[in-house]
Coordinates of C-alpha atoms and ligand atoms in Angstrom, one line a residue:
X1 CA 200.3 41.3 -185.2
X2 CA 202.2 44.1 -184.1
X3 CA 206.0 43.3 -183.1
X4 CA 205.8 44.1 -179.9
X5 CA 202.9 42.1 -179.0
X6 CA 204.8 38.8 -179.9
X7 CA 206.6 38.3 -176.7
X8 CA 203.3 38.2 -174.8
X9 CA 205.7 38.1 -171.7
X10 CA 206.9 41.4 -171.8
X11 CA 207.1 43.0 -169.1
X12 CA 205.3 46.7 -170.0
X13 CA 202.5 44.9 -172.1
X14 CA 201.7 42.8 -169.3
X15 CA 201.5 45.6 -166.7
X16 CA 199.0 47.1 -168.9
X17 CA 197.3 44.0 -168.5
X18 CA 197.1 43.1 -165.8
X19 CA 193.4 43.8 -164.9
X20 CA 193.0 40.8 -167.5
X21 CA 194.0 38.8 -164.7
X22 CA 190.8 36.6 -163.1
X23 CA 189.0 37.3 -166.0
X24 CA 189.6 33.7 -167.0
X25 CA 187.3 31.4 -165.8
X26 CA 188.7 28.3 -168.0
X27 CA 190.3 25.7 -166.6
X28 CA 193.8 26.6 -168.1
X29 CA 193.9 29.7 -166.0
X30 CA 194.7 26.4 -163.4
X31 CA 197.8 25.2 -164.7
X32 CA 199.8 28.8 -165.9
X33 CA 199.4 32.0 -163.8
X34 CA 200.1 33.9 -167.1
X35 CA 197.7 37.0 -167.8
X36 CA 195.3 36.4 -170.8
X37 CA 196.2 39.7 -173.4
X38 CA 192.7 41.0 -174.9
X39 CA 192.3 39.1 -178.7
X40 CA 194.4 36.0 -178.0
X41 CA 193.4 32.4 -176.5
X42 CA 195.6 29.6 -176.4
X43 CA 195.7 27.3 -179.3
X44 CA 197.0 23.9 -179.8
X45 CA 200.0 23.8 -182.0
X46 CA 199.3 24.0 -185.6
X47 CA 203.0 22.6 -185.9
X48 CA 205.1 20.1 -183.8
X49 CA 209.0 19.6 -183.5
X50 CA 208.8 16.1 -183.1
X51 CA 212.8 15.6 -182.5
X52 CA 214.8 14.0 -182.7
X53 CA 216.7 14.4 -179.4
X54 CA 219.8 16.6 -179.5
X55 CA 219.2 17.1 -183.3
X56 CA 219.2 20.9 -182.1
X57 CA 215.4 21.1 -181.3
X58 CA 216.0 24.2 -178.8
X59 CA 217.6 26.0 -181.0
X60 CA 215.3 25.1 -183.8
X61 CA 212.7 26.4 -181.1
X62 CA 213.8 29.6 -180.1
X63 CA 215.5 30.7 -183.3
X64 CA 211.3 30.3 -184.8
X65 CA 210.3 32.4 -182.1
X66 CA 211.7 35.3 -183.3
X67 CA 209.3 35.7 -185.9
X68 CA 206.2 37.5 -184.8
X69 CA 203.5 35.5 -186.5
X70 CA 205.2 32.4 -184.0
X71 CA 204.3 31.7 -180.5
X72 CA 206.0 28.8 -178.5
X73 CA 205.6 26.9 -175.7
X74 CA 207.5 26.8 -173.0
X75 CA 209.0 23.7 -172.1
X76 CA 208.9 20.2 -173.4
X77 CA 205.0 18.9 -173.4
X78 CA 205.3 14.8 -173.6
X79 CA 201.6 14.9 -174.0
X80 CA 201.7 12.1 -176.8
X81 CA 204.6 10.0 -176.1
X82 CA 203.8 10.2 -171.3
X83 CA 200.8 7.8 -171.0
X84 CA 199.9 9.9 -168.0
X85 CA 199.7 12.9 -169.9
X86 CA 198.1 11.8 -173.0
X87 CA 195.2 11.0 -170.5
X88 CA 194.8 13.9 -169.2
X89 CA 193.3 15.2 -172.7
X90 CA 193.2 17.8 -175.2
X91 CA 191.8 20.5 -173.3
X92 CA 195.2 20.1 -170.8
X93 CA 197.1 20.5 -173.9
X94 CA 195.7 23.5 -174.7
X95 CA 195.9 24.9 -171.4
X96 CA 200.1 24.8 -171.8
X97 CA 200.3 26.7 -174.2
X98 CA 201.0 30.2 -174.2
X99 CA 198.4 33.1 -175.8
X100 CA 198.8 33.5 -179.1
X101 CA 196.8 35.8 -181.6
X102 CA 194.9 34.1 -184.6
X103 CA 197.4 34.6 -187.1
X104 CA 199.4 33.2 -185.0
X105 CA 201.2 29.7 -184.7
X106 CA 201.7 27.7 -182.2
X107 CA 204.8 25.4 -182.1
X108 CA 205.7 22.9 -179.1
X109 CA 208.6 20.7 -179.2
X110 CA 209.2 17.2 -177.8
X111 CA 212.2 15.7 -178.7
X112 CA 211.2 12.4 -177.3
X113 CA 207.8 12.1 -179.9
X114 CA 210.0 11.2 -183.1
X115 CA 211.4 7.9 -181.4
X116 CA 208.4 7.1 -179.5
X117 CA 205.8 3.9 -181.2
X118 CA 202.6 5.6 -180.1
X119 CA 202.8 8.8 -181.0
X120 CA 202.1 9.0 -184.6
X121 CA 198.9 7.6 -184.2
X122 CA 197.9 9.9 -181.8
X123 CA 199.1 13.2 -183.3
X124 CA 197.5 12.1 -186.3
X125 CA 194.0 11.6 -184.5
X126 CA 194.4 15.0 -182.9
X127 CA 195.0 17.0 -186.3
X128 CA 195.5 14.8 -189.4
X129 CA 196.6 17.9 -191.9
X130 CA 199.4 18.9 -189.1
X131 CA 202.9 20.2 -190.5
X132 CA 205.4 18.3 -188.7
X133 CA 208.9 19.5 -188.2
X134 CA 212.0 17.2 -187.5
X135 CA 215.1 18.1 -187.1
X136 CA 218.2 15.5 -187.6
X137 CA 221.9 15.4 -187.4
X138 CA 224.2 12.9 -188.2
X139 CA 223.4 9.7 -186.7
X140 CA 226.8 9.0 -185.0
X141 CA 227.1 12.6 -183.6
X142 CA 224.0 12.3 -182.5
X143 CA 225.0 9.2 -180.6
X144 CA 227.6 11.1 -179.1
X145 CA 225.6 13.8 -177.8
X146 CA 223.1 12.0 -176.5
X147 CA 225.5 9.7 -174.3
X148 CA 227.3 13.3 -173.3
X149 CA 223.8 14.7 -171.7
X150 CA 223.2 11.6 -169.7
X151 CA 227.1 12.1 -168.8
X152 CA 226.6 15.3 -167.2
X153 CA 223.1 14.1 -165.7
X154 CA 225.0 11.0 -163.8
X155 CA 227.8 13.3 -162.8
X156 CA 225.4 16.2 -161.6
X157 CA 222.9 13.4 -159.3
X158 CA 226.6 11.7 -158.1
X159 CA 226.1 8.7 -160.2
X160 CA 228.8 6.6 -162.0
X161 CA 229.6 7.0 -165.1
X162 CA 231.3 5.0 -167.8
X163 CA 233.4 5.7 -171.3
X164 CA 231.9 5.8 -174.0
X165 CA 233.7 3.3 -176.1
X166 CA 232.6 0.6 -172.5
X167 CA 228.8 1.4 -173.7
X168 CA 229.1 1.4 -177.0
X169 CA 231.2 -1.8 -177.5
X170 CA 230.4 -5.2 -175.8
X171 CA 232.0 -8.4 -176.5
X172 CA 234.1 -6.8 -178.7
X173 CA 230.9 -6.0 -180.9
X174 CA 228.8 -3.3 -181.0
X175 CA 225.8 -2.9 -178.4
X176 CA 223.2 -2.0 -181.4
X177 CA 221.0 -2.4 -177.9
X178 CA 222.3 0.8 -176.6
X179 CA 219.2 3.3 -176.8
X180 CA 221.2 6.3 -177.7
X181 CA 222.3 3.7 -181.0
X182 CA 218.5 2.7 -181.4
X183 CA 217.0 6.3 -181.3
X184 CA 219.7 7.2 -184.7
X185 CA 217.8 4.4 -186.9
X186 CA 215.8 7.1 -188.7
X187 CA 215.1 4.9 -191.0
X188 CA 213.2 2.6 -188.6
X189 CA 211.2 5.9 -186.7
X190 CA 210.3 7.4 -190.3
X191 CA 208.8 4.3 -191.1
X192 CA 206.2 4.7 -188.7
X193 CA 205.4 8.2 -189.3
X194 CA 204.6 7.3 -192.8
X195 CA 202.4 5.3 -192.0
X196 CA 200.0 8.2 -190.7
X197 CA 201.5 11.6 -192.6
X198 CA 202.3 12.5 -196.1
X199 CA 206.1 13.0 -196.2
X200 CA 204.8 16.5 -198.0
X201 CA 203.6 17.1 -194.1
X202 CA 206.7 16.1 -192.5
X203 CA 209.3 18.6 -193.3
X204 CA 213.2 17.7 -192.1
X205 CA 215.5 20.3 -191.2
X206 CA 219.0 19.5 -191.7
X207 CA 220.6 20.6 -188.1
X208 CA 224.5 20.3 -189.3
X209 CA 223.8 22.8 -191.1
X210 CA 221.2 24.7 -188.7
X211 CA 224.4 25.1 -186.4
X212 CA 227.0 26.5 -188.9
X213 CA 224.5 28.6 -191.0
X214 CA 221.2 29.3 -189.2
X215 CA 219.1 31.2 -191.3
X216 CA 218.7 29.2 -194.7
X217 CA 217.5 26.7 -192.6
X218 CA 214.8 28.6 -191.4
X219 CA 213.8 30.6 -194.6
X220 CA 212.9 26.8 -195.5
X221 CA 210.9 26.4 -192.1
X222 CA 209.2 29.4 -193.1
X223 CA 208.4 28.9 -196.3
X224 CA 206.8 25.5 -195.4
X225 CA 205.0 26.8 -192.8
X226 CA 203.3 29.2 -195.2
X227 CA 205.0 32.4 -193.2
X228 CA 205.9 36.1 -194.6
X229 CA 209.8 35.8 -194.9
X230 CA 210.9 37.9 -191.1
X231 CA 213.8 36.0 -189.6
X232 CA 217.1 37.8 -190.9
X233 CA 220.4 37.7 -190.8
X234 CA 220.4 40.3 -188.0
X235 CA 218.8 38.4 -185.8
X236 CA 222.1 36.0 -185.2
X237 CA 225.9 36.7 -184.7
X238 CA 228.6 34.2 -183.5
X239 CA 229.7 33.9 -180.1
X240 CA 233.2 33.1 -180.0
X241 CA 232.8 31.9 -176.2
X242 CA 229.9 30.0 -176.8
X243 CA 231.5 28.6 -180.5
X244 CA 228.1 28.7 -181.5
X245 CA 225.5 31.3 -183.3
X246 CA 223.3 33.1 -180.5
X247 CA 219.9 35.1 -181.5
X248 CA 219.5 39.0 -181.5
X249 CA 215.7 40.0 -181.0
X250 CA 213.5 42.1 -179.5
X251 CA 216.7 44.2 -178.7
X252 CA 217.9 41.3 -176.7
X253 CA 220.9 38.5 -177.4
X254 CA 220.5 35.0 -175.9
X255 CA 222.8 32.2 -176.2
X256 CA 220.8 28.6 -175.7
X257 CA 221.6 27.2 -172.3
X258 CA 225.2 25.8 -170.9
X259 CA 223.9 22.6 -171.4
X260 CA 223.5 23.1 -175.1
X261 CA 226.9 22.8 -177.3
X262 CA 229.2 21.1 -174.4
X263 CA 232.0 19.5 -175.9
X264 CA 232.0 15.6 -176.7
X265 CA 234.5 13.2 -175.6
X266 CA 237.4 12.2 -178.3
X267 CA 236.2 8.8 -179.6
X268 CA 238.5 6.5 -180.6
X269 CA 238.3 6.2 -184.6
X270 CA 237.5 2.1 -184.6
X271 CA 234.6 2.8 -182.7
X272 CA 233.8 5.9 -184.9
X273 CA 234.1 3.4 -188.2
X274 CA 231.9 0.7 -186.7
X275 CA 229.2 3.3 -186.0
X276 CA 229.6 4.8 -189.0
X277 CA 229.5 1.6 -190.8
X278 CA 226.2 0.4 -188.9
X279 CA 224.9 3.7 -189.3
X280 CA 225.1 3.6 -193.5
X281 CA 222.6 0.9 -194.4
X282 CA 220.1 2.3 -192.1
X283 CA 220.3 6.2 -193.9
X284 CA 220.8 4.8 -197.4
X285 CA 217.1 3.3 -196.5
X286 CA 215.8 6.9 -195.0
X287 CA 217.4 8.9 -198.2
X288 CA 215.1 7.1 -200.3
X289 CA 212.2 6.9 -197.9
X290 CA 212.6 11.1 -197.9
X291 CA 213.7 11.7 -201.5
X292 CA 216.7 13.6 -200.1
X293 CA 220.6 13.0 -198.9
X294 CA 221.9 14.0 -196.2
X295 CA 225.6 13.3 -196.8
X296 CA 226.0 11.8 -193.3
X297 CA 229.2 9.4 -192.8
Ligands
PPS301 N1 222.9 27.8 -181.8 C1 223.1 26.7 -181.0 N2 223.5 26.8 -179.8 C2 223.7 25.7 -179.0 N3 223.5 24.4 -179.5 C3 223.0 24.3 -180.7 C4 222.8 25.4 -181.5 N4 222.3 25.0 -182.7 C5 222.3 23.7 -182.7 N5 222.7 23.2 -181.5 C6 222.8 21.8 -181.1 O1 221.7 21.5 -180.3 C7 222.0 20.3 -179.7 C8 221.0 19.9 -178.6 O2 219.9 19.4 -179.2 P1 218.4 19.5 -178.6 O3 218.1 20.9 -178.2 O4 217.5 18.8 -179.5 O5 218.6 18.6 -177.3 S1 217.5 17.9 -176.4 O6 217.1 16.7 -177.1 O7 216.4 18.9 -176.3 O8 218.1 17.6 -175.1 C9 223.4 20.5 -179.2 O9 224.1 19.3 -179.0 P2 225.5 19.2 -178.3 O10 226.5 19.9 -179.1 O11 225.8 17.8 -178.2 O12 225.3 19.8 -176.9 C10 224.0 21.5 -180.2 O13 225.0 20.9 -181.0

């Protein structure tokens, strides 16, 4: 596929396409206005980021789609893990996702599907030799950035909002109840994709280290997915502002959105120990469940 035909959004490829448009007489024509480039159909994902939630899945997402032989969709699906979607069927599915070319690979993300009982089962029943990627952090960060999202989302809809030590303590104890605590028991999640991949089909990207060096990361991403070697080191640079590494591509630089890399609250360091001491049995048990540390706290 020729570079320039990845982003099938562009803006001069599509005006030469244009009389593509109505040409479509599927049903996925319904759901996305996008013109149909000659060659390409839309494909459901050969690969799914499957979470977990804020283990960096954006990123993980639009960093991917920089290489050409990657097409991704859009915006979160939550066809497996929204009863209402799942029932909808395969064929609406399909229709979300953009054209792609068929050396091409589609990749949708979910962050909610890693955490979610049913979905496991139902990916596997869709395509059982699926390559799976999931993308983790460490456990009590993650805690901490989940509980900052929902922050910002009850401050923005004028709803109250509470410390974070008040919800993660109760009683003195902690509220192992709280789901932002549940959803960091990879141990417990991993458990039940096992039971329906090979962990040879599952394959974990660390995201620590996806923020502070991006690209061996995803030299391992490629290599798993069977891809020619394209993302390079050009294709990142640091933004001081941002305090995080943005992506050069297509002659373009992005940052992810505002909303990605806001700063977490200072914890106090009892709280900090009694997560991370909750937190240690639990990823002892997922270490040995995926043959590999992670050198979380
Ligand atoms: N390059 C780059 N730029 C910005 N942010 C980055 C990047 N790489 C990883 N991250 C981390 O991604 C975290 C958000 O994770 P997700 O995208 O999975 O969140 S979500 O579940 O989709 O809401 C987000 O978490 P927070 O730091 O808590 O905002 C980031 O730490």
């Amino acid at each position: 596929v020729p570079l320039e035909h990845h982003h099938l959004e562009n803006g001069a490829l599509l005006e030469t396409l244009k009389s593509e448009v109505g040409l479509l007489s599927n049903k996925s024509e319904h759901y996305s206005a996008q013109v149909r480039p000659p060659g390409t159909s839309r494909q459901i994902p050969q690969t799914i980021i499957i979470g977990v939630r804020k283990g960096g899945t954006r990123a993980l997402l639009e960093m991917l789609d920089i290489h050409p032989h990657i097409v991704v969709a859009a915006t979160e699906v939550h066809f497996f893990d929204w009863d209402e979607n799942y029932v909808k069927g395969i064929d609406w599915y399909r229709s979300l996702m953009p054209f792609s070319y068929e050396n091409q690979i589609t990749i949708e993300k979910t962050p909610g599907y890693f955490t979610s009982p049913q979905v496991p089962e139902r990916i596997h029943d869709m395509n059982s030799s699926i390559k799976l990627l999931l993308i983790l952090r460490d456990p009590t960060e993650r805690v901490i950035s989940d509980y900052t999202q929902v922050y910002y989302n009850r401050l923005e809809s004028h709803k109250p909002v509470q410390h974070f030590e008040d919800i993660v303590i109760k009683n003195g104890a902690l509220n192992t109840k709280y789901k932002a605590i549940q959803r960091s028991l990879y141990d417990i999640h991993m458990e039940r994709w096992l039971k329906h991949f090979n962990l040879n089909q599952i394959h974990i990207v660390d995201g620590n280290t996806l923020i502070k060096d991006p690209l061996p990361e995803l030299q391992k991403v490629e290599k798993f997915l069977n891809l020619p070697p394209r993302i390079l080191p050009s294709n990142f640079y640091f933004n001081q502002t941002k305090g995080f590494y943005c992506i050069r591509s297509d002659g373009r630089e992005r940052c992810l959105h505002e909303s990605k890399g806001r700063p977490h609250p200072v914890v106090n360091n009892t709280v900090l120990e009694q997560l991370h001491c909750y937190f240690r049995e639990h990823n002892k048990r997922f270490y040995s469940m995926v043959n590999h540390s992670f050198h979380w706290h």
